[in-house]
Short mmCIF file of C-alpha atoms in Angstrom, two decimals:
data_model
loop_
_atom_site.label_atom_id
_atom_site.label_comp_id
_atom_site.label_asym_id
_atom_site.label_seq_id
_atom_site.Cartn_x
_atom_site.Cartn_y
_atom_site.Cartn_z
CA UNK A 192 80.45 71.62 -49.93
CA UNK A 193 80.56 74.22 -47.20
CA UNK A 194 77.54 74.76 -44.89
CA UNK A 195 75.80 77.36 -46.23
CA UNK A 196 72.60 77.94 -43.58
CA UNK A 197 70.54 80.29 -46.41
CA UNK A 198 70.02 77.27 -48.69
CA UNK A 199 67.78 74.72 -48.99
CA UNK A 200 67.35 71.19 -50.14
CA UNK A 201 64.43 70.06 -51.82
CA UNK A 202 63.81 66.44 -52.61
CA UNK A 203 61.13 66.22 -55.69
CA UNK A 204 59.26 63.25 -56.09
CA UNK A 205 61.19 60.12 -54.88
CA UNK A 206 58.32 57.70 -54.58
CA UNK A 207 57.86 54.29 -55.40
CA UNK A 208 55.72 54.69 -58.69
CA UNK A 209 58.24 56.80 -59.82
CA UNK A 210 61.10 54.53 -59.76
CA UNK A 211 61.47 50.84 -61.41
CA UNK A 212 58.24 48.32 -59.90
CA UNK A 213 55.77 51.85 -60.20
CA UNK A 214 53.09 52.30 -62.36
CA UNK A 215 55.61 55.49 -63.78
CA UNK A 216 58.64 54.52 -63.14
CA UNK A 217 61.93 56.47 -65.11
CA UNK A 218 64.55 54.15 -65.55
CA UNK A 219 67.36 54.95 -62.71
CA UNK A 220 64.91 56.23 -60.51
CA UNK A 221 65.88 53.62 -57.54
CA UNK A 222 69.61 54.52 -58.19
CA UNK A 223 69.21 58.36 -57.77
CA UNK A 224 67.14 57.48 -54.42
CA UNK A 225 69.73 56.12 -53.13
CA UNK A 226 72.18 58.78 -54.47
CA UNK A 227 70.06 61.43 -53.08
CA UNK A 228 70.35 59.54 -49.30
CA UNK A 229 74.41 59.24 -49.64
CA UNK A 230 74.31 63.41 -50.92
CA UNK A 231 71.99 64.08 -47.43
CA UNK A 232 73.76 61.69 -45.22
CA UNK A 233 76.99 63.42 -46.41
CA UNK A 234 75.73 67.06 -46.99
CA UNK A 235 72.82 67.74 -44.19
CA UNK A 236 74.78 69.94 -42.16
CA UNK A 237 75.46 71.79 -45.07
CA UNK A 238 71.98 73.37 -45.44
CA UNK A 239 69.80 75.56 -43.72
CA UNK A 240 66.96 73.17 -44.54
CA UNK A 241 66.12 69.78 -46.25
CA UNK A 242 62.22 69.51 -47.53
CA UNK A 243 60.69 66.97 -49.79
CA UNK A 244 57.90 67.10 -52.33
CA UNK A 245 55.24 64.61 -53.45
CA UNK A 246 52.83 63.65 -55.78
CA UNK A 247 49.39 63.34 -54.19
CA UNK A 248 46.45 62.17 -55.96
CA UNK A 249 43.31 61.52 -55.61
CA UNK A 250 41.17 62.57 -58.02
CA UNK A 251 43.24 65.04 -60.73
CA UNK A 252 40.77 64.33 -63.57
CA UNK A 253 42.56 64.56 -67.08
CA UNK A 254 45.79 63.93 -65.78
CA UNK A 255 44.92 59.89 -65.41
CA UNK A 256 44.17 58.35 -68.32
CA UNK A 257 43.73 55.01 -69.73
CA UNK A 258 45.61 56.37 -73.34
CA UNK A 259 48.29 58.05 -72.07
CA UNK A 260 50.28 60.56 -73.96
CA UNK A 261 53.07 60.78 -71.72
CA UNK A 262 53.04 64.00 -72.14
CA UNK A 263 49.84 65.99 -70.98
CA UNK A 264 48.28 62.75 -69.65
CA UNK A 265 49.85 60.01 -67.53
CA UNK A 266 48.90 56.34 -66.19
CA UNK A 267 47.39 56.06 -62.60
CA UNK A 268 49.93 57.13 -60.07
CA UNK A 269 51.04 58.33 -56.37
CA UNK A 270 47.49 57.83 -55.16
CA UNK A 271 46.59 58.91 -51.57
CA UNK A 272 47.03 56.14 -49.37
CA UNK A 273 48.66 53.67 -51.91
CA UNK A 274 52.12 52.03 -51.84
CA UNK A 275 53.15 53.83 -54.83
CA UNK A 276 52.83 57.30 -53.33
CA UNK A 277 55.45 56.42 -50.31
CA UNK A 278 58.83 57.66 -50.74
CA UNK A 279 61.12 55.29 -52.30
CA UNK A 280 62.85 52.88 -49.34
CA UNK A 281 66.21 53.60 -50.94
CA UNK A 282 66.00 57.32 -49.96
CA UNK A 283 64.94 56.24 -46.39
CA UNK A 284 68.44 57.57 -44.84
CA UNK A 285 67.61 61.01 -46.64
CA UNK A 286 64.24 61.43 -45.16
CA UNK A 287 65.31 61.27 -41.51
CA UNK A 288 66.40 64.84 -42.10
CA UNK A 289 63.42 66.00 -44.22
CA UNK A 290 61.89 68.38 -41.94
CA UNK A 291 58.83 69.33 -44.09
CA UNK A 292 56.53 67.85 -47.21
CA UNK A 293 54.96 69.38 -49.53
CA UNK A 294 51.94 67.21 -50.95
CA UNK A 295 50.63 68.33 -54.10
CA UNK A 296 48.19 67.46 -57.34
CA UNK A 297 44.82 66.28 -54.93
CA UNK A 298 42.48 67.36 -57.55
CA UNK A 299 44.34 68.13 -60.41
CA UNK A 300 47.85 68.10 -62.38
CA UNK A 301 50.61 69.15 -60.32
CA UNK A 302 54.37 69.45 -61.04
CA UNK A 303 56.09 72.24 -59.59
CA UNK A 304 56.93 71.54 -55.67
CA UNK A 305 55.62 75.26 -55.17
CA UNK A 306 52.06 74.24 -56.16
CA UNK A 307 51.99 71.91 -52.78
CA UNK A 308 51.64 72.91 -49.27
CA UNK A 309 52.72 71.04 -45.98
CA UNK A 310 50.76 71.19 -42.61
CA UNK A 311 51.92 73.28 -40.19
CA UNK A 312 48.75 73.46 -37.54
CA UNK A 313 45.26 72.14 -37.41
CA UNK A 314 43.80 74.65 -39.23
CA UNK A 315 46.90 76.35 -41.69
CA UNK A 316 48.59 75.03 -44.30
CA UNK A 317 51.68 76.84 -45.87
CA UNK A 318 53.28 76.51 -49.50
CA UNK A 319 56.67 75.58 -50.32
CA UNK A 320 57.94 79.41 -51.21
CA UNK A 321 56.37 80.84 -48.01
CA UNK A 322 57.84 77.97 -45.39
CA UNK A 323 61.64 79.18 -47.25
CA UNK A 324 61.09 82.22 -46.80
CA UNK A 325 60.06 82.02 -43.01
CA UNK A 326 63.62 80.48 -42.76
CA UNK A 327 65.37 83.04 -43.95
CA UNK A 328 66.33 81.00 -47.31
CA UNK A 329 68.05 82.44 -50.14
CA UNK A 330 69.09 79.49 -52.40
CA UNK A 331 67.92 76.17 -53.54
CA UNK A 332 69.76 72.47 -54.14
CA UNK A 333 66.79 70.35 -56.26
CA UNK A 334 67.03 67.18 -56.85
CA UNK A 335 64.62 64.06 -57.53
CA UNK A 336 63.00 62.85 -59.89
CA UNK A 337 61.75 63.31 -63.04
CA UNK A 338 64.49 65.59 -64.21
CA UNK A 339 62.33 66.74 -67.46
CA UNK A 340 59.09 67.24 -65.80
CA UNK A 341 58.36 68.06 -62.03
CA UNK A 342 62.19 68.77 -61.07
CA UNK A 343 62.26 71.04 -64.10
CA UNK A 344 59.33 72.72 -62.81
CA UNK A 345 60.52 72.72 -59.74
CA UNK A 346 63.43 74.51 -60.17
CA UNK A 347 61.47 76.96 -62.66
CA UNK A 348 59.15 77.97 -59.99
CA UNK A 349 62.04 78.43 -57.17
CA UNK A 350 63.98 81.46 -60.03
CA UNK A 351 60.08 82.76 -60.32
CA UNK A 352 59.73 83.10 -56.22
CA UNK A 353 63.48 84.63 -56.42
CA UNK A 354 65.17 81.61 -55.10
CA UNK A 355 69.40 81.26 -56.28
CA UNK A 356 68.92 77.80 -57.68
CA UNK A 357 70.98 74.73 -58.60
CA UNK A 358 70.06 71.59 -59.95
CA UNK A 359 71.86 68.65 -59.13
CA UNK A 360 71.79 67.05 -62.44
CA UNK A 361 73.47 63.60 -61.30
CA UNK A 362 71.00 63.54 -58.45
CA UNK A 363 67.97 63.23 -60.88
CA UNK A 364 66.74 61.23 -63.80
CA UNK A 365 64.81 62.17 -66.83
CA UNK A 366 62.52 60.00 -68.71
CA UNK A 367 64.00 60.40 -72.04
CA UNK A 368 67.08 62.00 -73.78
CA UNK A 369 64.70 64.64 -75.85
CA UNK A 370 62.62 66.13 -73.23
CA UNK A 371 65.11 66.10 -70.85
CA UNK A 372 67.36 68.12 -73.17
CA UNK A 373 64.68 70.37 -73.40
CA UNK A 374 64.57 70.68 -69.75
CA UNK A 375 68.00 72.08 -69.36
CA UNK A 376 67.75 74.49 -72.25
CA UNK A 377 64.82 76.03 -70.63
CA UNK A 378 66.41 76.01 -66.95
CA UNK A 379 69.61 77.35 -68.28
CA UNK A 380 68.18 80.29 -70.26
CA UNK A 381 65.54 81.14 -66.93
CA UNK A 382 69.07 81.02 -64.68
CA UNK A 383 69.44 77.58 -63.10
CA UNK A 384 73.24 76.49 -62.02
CA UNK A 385 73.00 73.04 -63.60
CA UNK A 386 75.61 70.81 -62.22
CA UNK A 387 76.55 67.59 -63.26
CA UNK A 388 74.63 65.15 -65.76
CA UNK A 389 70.86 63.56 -65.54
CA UNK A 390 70.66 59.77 -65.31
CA UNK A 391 68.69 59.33 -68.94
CA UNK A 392 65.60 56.81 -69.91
CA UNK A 393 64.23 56.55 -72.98
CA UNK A 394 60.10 57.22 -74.16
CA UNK A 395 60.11 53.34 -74.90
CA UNK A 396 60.99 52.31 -71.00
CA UNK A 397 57.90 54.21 -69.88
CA UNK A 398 54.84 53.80 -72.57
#
């Protein structure tokens, strides 16, 4: 890579109950944390900017359930203040350049980065689009994890706010081989650069 100062680096979701030991975890979740830190140790002059994302929950109502579907509906998770909402220890070397999070899902279901906001003063808060923008960024790198849910929105919502954007496909992993498909189908046709391949689990690995 060449540094390129317009584009960004967003880190989606690389917390403990996302990766193997969570309440959620997607198989090869603790592999791409650790991927992601060798990419930012490597890469971090290379970008304009390096945020992170998290889940953030504390009470999102139908989004916890005791039945999961796995699809609409998900087991307890990334709680405020628990262990399983820190960032995953194997990503620690990537998060000493993170210069911003954006928390998101308090009160209700949450995916896309662009739904959080990170806090800038006392009193203001600013969301994910807005803070890139202020930076004068053009382009996005996302990466994290899960590559058929909240990086796919992710990266979705960065082509909606007019973002160029590029998924780092062997810098995330999906929860299973269908919807993850899926995932790049949709992110291809809306104009993602999709690089690389997904680390893929399987429905049976997370129910």
């Amino acid at each position: 890579m060449s540094a390129d100062l317009s584009r960004a680096l967003i880190l989606v979701d690389v917390q403990n109950d996302f990766c193997e030991g969570g309440s959620l975890p997607v198989p090869g979740g603790a592999d791409v944390a650790r991927r992601i830190s060798d990419h930012v140790v490597a890469h971090a002059d290379d970008y304009g900017a390096i945020v992170a994302t998290a889940d953030w929950h504390e009470d999102p109502g139908a989004h916890f359930s005791d039945h999961p579907d796995y699809v609409d509906t998900w087991p307890v998770h990334c709680r405020v203040g628990s262990d399983g909402a820190l960032f995953h220890p194997g990503a620690e070397l990537a998060f000493e350049h993170v210069e911003a999070i954006f928390r998101k899902g308090l009160h209700a279901a949450a995916y896309s980065g662009f739904e959080g906001s990170t806090v800038e003063s006392a009193d203001h808060r600013v969301g994910l689009g807005d803070w890139l923008r202020d930076r004068a960024i053009e382009s996005v790198d996302v990466v994290g994890i899960a590559t058929d849910h909240c990086v796919r929105a992710t990266a979705l919502d960065a082509l909606d706010e007019g973002f160029d954007t590029r998924v780092l496909l062997d810098l995330t992993a999906g929860v299973a081989p269908a919807t993850t498909a899926a995932a790049l189908e949709q992110l291809r046709a809306a104009g993602a650069d999709l690089v690389g391949a997904p680390v893929l689990g399987s429905t049976e690995e997370v129910s």
